[in-house]
Short mmCIF file of N, CA and C in Angstrom, two decimals:
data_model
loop_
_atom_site.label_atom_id
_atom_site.label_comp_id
_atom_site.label_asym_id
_atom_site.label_seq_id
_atom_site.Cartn_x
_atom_site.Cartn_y
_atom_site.Cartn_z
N UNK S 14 0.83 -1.18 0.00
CA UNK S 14 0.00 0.00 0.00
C UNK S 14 0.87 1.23 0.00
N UNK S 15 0.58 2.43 -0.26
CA UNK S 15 0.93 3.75 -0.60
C UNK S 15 1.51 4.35 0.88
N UNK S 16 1.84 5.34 0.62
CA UNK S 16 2.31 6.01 2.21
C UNK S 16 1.44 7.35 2.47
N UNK S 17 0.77 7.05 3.81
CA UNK S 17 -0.09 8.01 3.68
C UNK S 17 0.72 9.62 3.50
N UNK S 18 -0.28 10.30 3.49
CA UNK S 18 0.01 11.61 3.77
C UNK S 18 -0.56 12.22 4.60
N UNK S 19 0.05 12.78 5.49
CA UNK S 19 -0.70 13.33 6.79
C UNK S 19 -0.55 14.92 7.29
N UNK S 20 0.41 15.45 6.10
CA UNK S 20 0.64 17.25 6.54
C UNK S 20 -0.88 17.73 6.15
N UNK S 21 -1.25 18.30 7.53
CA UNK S 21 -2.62 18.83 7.46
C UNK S 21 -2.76 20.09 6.45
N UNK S 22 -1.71 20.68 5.95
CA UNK S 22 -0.74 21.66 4.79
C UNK S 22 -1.66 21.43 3.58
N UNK S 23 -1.25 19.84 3.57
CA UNK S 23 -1.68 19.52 2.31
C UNK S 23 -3.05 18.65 1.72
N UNK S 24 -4.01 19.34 2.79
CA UNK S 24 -5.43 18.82 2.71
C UNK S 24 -5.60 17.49 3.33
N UNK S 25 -6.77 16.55 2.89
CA UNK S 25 -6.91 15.75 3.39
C UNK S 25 -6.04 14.44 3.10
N UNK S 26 -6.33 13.40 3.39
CA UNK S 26 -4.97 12.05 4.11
C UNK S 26 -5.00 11.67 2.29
N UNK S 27 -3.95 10.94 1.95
CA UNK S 27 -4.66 10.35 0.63
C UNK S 27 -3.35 9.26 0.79
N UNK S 28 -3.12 8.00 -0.14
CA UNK S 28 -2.42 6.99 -0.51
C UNK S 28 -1.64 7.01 -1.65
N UNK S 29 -0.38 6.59 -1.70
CA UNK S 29 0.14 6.75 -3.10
C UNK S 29 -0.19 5.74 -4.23
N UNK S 30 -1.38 5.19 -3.70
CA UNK S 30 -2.07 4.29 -4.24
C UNK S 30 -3.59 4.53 -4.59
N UNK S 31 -3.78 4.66 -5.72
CA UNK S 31 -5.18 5.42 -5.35
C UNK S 31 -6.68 4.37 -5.84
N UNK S 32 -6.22 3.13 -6.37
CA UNK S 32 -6.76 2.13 -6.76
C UNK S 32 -6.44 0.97 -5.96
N UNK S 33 -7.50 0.45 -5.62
CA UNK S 33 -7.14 -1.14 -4.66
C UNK S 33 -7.78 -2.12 -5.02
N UNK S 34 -7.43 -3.38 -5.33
CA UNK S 34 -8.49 -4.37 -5.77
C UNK S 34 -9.70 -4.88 -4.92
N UNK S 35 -10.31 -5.34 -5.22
CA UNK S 35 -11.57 -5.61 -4.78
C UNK S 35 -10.80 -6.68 -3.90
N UNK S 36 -10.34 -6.75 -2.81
CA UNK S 36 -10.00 -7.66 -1.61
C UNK S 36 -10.59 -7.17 -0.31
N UNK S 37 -11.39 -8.01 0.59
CA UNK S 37 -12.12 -7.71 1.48
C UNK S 37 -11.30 -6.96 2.43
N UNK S 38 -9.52 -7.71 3.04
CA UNK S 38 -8.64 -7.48 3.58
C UNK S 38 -7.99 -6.39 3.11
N UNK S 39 -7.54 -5.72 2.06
CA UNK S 39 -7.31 -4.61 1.98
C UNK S 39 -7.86 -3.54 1.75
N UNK S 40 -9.12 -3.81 1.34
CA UNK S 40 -9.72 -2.47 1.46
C UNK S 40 -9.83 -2.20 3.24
N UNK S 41 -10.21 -3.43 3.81
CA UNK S 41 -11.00 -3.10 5.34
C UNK S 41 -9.48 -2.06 5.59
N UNK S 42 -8.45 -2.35 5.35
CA UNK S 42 -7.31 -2.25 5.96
C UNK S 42 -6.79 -0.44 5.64
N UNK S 43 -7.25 -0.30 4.32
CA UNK S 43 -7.10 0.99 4.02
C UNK S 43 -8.40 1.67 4.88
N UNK S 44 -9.56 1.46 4.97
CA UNK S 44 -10.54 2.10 5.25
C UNK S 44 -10.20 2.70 6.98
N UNK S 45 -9.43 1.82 7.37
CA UNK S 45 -9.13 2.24 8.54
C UNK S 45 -7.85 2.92 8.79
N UNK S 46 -7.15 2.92 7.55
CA UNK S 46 -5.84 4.16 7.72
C UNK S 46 -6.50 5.43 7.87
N UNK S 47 -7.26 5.44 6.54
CA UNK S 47 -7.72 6.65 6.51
C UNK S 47 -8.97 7.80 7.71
N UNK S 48 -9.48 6.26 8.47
CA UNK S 48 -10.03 6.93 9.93
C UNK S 48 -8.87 7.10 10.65
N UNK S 49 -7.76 6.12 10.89
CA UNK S 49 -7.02 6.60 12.04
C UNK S 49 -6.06 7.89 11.43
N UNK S 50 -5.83 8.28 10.94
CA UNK S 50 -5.08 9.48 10.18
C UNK S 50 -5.84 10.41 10.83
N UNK S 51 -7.20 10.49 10.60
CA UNK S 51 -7.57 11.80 11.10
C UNK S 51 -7.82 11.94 12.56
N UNK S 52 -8.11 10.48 13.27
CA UNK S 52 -7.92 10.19 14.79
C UNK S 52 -7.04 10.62 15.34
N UNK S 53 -5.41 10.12 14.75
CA UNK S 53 -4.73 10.07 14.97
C UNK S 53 -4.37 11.81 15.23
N UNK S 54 -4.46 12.67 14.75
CA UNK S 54 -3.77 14.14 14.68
C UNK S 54 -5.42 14.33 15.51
N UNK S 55 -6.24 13.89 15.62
CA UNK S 55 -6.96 14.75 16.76
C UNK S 55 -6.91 14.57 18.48
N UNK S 56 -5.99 13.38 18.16
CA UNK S 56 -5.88 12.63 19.68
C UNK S 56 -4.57 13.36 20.18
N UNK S 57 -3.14 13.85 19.24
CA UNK S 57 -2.45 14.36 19.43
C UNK S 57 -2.53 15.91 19.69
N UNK S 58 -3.40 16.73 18.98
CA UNK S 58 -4.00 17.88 19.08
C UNK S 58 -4.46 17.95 20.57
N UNK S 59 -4.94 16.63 21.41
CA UNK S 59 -5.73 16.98 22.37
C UNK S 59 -4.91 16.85 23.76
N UNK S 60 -3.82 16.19 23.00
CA UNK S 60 -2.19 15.61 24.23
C UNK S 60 -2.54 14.26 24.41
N UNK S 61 -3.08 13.68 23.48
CA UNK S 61 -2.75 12.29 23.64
C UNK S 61 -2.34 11.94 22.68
N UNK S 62 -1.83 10.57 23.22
CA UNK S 62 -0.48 9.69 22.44
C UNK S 62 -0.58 9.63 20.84
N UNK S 63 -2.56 8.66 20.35
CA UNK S 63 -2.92 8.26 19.53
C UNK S 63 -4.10 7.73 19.70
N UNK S 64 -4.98 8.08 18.57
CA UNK S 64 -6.22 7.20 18.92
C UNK S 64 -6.88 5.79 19.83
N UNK S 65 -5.26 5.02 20.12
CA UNK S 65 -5.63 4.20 20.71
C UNK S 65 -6.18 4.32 22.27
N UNK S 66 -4.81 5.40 22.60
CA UNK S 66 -5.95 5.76 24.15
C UNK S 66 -6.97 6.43 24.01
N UNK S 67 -7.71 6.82 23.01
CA UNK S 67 -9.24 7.05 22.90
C UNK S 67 -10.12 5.85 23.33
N UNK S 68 -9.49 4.65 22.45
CA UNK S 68 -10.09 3.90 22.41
C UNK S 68 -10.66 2.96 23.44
N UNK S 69 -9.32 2.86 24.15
CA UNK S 69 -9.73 2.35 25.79
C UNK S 69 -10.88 3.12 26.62
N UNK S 70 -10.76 4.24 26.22
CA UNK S 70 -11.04 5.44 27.46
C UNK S 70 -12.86 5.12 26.75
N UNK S 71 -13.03 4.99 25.92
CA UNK S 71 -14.19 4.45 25.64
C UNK S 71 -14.58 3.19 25.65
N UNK S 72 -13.77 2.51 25.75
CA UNK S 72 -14.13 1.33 26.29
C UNK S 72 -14.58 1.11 27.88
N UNK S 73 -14.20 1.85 28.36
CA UNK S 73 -13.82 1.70 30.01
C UNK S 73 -15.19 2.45 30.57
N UNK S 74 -15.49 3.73 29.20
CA UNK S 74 -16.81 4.72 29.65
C UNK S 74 -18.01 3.53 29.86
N UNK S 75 -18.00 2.64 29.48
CA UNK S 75 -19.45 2.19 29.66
C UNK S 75 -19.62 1.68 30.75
N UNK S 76 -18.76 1.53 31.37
CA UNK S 76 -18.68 1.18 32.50
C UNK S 76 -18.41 0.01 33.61
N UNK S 77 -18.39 -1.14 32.56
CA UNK S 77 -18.68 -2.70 32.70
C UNK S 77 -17.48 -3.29 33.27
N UNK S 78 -17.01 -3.50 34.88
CA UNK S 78 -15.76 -3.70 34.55
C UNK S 78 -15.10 -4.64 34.43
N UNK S 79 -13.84 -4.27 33.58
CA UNK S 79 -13.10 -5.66 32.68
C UNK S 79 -11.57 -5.78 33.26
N UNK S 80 -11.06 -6.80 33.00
CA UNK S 80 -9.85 -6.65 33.67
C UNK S 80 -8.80 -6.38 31.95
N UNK S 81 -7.52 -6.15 32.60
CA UNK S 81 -6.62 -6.17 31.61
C UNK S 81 -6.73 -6.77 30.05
N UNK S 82 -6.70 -7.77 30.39
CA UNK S 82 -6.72 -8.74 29.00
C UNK S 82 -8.17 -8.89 28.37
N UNK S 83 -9.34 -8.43 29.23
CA UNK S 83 -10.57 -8.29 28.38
C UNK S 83 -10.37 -7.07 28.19
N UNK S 84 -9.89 -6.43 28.02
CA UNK S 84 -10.31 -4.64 27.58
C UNK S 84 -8.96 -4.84 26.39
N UNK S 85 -7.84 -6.11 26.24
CA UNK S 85 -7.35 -5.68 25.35
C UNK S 85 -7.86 -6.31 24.53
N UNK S 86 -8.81 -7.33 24.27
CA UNK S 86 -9.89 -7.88 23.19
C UNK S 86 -10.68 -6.86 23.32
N UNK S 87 -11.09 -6.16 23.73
CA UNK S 87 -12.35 -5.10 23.45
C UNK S 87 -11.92 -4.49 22.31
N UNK S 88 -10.74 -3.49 22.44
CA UNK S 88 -9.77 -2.75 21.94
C UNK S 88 -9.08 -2.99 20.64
N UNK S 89 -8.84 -4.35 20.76
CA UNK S 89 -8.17 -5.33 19.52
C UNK S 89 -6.52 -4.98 19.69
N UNK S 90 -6.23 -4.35 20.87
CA UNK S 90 -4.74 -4.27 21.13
C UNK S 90 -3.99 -5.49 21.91
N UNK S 91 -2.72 -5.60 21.41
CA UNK S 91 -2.39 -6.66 22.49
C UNK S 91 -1.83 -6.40 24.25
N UNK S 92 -1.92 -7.48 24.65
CA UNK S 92 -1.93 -6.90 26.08
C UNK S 92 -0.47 -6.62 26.11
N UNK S 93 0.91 -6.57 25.70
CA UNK S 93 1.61 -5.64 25.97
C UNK S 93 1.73 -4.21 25.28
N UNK S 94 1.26 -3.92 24.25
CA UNK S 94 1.26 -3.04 23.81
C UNK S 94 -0.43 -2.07 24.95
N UNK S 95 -0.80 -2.41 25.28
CA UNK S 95 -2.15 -1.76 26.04
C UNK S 95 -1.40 -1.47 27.53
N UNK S 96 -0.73 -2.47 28.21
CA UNK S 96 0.39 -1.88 29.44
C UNK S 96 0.18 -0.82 29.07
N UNK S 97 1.33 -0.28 28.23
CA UNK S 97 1.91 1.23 27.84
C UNK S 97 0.68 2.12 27.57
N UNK S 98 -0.15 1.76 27.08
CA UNK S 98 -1.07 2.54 27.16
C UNK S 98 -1.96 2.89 28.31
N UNK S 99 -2.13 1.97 29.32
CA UNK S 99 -2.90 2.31 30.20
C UNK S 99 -2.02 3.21 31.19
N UNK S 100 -0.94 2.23 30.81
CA UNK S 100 0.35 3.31 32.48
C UNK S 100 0.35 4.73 31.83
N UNK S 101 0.29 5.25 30.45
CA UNK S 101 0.33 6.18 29.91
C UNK S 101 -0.91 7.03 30.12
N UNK S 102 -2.17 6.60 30.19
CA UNK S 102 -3.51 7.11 30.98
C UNK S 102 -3.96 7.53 31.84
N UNK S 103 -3.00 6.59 32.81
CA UNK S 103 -2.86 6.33 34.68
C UNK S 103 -1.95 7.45 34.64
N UNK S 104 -1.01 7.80 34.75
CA UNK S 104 0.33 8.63 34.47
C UNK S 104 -0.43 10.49 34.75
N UNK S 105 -1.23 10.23 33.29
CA UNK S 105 -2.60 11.56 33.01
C UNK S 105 -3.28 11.72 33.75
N UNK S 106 -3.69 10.27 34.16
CA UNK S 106 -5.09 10.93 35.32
C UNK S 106 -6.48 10.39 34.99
N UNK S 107 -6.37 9.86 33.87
CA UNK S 107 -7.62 9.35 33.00
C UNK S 107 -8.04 8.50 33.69
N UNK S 108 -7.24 7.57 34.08
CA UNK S 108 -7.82 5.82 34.31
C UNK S 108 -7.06 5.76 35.48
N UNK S 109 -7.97 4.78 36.68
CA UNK S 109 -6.87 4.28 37.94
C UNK S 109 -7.16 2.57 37.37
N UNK S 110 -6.37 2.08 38.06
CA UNK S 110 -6.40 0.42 38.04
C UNK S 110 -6.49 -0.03 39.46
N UNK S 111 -7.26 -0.53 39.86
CA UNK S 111 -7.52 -1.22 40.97
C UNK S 111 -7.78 -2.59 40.96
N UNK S 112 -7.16 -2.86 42.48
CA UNK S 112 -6.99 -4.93 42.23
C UNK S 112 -8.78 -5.60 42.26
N UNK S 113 -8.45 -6.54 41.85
CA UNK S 113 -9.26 -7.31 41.17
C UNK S 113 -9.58 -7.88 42.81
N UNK S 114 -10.98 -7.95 43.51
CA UNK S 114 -10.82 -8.73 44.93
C UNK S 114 -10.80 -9.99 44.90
N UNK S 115 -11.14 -11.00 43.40
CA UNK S 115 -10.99 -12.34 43.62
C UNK S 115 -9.79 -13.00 43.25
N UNK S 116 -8.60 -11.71 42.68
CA UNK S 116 -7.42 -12.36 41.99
C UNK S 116 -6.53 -10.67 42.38
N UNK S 117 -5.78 -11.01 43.45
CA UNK S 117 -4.80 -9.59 43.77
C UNK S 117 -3.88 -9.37 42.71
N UNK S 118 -3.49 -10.46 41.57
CA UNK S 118 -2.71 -10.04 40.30
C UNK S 118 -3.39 -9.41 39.13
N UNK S 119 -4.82 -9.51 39.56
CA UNK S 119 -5.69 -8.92 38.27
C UNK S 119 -6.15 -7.40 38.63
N UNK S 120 -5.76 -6.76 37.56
CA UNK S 120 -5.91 -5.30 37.67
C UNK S 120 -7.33 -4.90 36.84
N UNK S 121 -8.21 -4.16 37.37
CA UNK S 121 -9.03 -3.48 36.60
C UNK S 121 -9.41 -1.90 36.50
N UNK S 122 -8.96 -1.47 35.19
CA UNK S 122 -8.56 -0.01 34.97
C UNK S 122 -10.46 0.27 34.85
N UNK S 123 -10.15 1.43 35.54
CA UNK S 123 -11.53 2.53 35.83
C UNK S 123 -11.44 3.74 35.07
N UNK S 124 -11.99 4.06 34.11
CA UNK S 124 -12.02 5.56 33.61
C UNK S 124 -12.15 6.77 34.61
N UNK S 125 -11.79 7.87 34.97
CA UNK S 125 -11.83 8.90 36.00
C UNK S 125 -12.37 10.09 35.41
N UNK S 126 -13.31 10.59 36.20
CA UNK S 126 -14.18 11.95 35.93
C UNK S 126 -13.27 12.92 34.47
N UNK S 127 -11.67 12.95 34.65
CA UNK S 127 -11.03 13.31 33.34
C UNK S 127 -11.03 13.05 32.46
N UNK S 128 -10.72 11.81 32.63
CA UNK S 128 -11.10 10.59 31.17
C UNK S 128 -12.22 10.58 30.63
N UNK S 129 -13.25 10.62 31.41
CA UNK S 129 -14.69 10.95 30.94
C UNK S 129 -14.60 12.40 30.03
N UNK S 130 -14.36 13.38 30.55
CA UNK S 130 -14.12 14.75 29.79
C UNK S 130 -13.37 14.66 28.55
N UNK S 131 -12.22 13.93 28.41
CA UNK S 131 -11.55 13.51 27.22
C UNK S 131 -12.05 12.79 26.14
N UNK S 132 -12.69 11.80 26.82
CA UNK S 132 -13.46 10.93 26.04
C UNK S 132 -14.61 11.70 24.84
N UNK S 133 -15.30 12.44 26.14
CA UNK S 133 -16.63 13.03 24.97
C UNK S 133 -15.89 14.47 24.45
N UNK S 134 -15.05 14.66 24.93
CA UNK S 134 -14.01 16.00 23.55
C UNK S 134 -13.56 15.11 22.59
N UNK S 135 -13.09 13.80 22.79
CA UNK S 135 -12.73 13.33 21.39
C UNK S 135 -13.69 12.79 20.24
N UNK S 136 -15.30 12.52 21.45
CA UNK S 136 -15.73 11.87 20.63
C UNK S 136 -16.73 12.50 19.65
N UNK S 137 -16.34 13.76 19.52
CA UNK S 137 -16.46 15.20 18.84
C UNK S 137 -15.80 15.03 17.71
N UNK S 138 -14.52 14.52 17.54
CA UNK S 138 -13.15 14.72 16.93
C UNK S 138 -13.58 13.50 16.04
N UNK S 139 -14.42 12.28 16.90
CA UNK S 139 -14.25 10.98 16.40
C UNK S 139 -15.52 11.29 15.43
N UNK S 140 -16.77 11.81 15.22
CA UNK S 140 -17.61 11.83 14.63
C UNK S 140 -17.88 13.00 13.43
N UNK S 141 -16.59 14.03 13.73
CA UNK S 141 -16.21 14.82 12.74
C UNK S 141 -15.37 14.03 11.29
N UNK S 142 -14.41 13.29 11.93
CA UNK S 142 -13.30 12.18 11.16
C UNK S 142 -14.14 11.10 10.47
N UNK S 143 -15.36 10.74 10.79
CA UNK S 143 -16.52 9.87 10.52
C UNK S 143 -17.19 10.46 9.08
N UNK S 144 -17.74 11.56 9.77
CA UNK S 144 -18.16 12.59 8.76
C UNK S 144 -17.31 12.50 7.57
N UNK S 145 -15.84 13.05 7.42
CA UNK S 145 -15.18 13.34 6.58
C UNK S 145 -15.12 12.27 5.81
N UNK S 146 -14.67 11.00 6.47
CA UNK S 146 -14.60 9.81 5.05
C UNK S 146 -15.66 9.33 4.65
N UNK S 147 -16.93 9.69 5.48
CA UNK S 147 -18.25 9.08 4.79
C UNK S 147 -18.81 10.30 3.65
N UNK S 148 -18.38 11.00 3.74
CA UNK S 148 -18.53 12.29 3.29
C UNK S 148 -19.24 11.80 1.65
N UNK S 149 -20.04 12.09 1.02
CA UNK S 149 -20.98 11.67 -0.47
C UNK S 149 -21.11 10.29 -0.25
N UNK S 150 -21.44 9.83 1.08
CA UNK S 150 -21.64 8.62 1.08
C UNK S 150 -23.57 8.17 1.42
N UNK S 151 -24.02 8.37 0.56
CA UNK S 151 -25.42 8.36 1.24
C UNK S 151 -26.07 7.64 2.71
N UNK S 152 -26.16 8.17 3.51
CA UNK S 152 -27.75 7.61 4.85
C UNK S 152 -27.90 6.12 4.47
N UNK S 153 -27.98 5.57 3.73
CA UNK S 153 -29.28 4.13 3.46
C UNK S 153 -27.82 3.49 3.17
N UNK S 154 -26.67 3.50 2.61
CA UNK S 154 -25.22 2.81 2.80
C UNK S 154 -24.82 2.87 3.75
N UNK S 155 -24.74 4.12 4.40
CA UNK S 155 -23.36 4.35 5.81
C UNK S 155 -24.54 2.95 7.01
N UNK S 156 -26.01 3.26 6.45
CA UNK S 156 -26.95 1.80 7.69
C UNK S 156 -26.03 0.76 7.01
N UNK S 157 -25.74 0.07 6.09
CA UNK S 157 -25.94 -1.20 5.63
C UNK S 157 -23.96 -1.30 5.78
N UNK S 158 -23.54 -0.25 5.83
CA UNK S 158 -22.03 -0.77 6.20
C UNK S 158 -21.73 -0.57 7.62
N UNK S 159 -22.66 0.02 8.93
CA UNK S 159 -22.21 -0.29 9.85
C UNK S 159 -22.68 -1.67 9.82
N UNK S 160 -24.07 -1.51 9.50
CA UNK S 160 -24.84 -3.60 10.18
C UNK S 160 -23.94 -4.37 9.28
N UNK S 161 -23.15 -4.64 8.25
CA UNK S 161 -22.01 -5.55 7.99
C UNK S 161 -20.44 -5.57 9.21
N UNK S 162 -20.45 -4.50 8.86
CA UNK S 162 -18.96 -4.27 10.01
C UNK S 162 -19.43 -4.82 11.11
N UNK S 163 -20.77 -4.01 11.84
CA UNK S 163 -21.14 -5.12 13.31
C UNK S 163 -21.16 -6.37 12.86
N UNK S 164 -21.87 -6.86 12.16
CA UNK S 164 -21.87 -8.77 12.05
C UNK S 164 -20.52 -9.07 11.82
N UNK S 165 -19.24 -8.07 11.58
CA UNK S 165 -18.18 -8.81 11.02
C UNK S 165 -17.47 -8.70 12.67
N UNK S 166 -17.63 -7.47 13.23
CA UNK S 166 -16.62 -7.18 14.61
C UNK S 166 -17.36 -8.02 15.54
N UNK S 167 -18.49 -8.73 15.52
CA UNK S 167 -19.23 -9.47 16.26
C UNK S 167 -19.54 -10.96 16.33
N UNK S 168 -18.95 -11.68 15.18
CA UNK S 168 -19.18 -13.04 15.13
C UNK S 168 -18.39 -13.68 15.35
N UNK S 169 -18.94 -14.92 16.12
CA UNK S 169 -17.60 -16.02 17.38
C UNK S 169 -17.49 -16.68 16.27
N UNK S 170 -16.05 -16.45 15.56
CA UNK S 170 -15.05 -17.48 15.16
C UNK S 170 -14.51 -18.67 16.10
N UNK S 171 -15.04 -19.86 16.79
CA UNK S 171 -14.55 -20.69 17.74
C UNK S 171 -13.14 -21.33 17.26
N UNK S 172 -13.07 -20.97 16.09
CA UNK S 172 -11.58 -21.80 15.30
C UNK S 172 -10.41 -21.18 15.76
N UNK S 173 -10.65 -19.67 15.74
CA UNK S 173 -9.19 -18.94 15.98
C UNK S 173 -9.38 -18.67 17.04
N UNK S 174 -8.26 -18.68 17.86
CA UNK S 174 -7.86 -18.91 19.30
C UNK S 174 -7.64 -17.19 19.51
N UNK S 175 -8.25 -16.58 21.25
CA UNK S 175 -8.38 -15.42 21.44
C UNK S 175 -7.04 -15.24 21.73
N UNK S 176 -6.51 -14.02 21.55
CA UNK S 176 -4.83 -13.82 21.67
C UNK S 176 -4.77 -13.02 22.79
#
């Protein structure tokens, strides 16, 4: 694939590739450069790392609580790469982690009244960036490609083993 472009200079994100074949896997794969590109410079704009600690911090908003390694399947991050992110949260102020009372090695990170504030400023940022790539995309498509994406981010593969 192409290398994005990301100087906000020079308008919006684009690929040095501007044609992709009809492959389920690379398009999904581009479709999501081009959201995190604009995530990405709004999460930094806001003093965070990268969209990914958005992503937790919304994960964590609903409230349900999960320990470590379920919030890094929520997320789709792996659990060492999510460490760094949470100690990076915790660090901010966003998230505390508190022990788990049936397992003192299991940690479960809590979103904090800040994190909450961050969360719904980004998720401003996140539905503007939405906007932009759906942008001439008609109402009656943007329904029929979230309800595919949900049946796709939602169905138990029992074959492949959870990582």
């Amino acid at each position: 694939m192409g290398v994005p472009r990301t100087n906000p200079a020079e308008g919006p994100p684009t690929t040095a590739c501007p044609a992709f074949p009809a492959d389920l896997t690379i398009l999904l794969h581009a479709a999501v450069n081009q959201v995190t590109i604009y995530l990405d410079r709004a999460a930094v704009e806001m003093g965070l790392s990268d969209a990914r600690d958005w992503l937790v911090l919304a994960a964590l908003d609903d409230g349900q609580p999960r320990t470590q390694l379920e919030l890094s399947r929520v997320v789709c991050v792996d659990k060492t790469t999510l460490i760094t992110v949470l100690d990076r949260l915790e660090r901010d102020g966003l998230i505390v982690r508190t022990v788990d009372p049936s397992d003192r090695r299991v940690r479960i990170p809590q979103i904090t009244d800040s994190g909450r504030q961050v969360y719904a400023t980004f998720a401003a940022a996140r539905d503007a960036a939405e906007a932009r790539v759906l942008d001439g995309v008609p109402a009656e498509d943007r329904a029929v490609l979230l309800d595919v994406l949900t049946r796709i981010a939602t169905s138990q593969d029992t074959a492949v083993p959870a990582s």
